[in-house]
Amino acid sequence: MRLTKISAMAFAALIAGAGVATADESAELSIEGKTIPTRAEAPAYLENIDEVISGWVYRSDETQTLQADDFDNPAFVFVDTGADLFAEADGSAGKSCKDCHENVEDFAGLTTTLPRVNEAGELETLTDLVNECRTERMGAEPWKYSGTQMTAVTALIGLQSRGMPVNVAVDGPAAPFWEKGKELYYTRVGQLDLACANCHEDNYGNMIRADRLSQGQINGFPTYRLKNAKLNSVHGRFKGCMTNVRATPYKEGSDEFEALELYVASRGNGLAIETPSVRN
Amino acid sequence: MKHALYGLVVIAATATVAMAAETAPTDVKFEDGAVGASLGPAGDAANGRKVFANRKLGNCLACHVNSDLAEQPFHGEVGPPLDGVADRWSEAELRGIVVNAKNLFEGTIMPAFYISEGYNRPLKDFAGTPVLTAQEVEDVVAYLMTLKEQ
């Protein structure tokens, strides 16, 4: 068994060029003794793929290991900051999140359903919900979309759903947003003229220079990246991928990125929430 | 000061000469996905090898394995290995593939390296420009022509 794994890895390294850290794609993710499924049957509306797969599967053994233990996972430093912020009074009402949301555990399940359409017919993300409480209920300034405070608190809230399957609504009032997100996903952009689908649907599992392409799932966000040693937001990642193909990215928090977030989340329906995940 | 100015004038003059001899991206003529005529400048295979590997220029290694560049660590596997590619394609076909591979491989992920329009939302700094210059395209084509196995 051991031998087969080594020779398979050596072969992968050979075809991919020297010195590539190979991922063990058959590894299982278990955190604090709890198994977290990293694959699920694809929802019917995904015409071109049969299985949805967590980005964790494609990372190197070292990166995979970091996420498998909360003590080693560097994201937890930020989750702790999130817990402090959650209990800290701010704004003209002199209130903290905790004053109204006594147990952060009560948010369990919330992020499996986000983004979602509210009663006013607007698409809302977790970031929108948090900032709505800050501006409408606390009399505080909104937090910056990808700022330290926002990513810390959204990681804390997301963690409460870890292990629960993603289940965003794609029909009913969500349908027009979902369609718009789908169109963005398949539209080629930038000087390199590439769509999300070219890399994350047609080529997941393949090396693109030094990186192994995943399906570009967002079930682990916010994500701690070794590259910048901080938590990264969903829209921050979208922005990075667009810039890499030399496209002008949409703005974080824009209607376009929110619609894309809904569509990308729906491509992971059935996968378990892994917040906060670790990536390179 | 005088020297610096003089240098500038010379560079500007050579640039104009080079420009005049080059086919603009919008004027390239394709026939069955191939481009028979050189874009102007004579290709330099040694420089083409550098352009091929350079992440900010060709970055061809992002998607292609190429044993001739074994000293470079990461080779991608999105496209086919390019070993012996000159045995499979003519110079005109290779030029066509580098200029705009979409003419030969419909819907391909491979970017067009010598087009200046037809893409959406380019970053401001790249708008209206091709990824590679005519010189760099010819250099890469000259380099690809050295990749023979037979």
PDB file of C-alpha atoms in Angstrom, chain A residues 188-194 242 245-248, chain B residues 119-123:
ATOM      1  CA  ARG A 188     -14.129  34.615 -21.028  1.00  0.00           C
ATOM      2  CA  VAL A 189     -12.398  37.745 -19.768  1.00  0.00           C
ATOM      3  CA  GLY A 190      -9.067  39.516 -19.818  1.00  0.00           C
ATOM      4  CA  GLN A 191      -6.185  39.702 -22.219  1.00  0.00           C
ATOM      5  CA  LEU A 192      -5.728  35.935 -21.747  1.00  0.00           C
ATOM      6  CA  ASP A 193      -9.409  35.459 -22.606  1.00  0.00           C
ATOM      7  CA  LEU A 194     -10.280  32.784 -20.044  1.00  0.00           C
ATOM      8  CA  MET A 242      -9.562  37.656 -12.712  1.00  0.00           C
ATOM      9  CA  VAL A 245      -5.943  36.410 -16.564  1.00  0.00           C
ATOM     10  CA  ARG A 246      -5.310  40.153 -16.934  1.00  0.00           C
ATOM     11  CA  ALA A 247      -8.988  41.084 -16.605  1.00  0.00           C
ATOM     12  CA  THR A 248     -10.353  44.110 -14.762  1.00  0.00           C
TER      13      THR A 248
ATOM     14  CA  TYR B 119     -11.167  40.199 -25.495  1.00  0.00           C
ATOM     15  CA  ASN B 120     -13.450  41.509 -22.674  1.00  0.00           C
ATOM     16  CA  ARG B 121     -12.544  43.681 -19.691  1.00  0.00           C
ATOM     17  CA  PRO B 122      -8.764  43.642 -20.103  1.00  0.00           C
ATOM     18  CA  LEU B 123      -6.794  45.268 -17.288  1.00  0.00           C
TER      19      LEU B 123
END
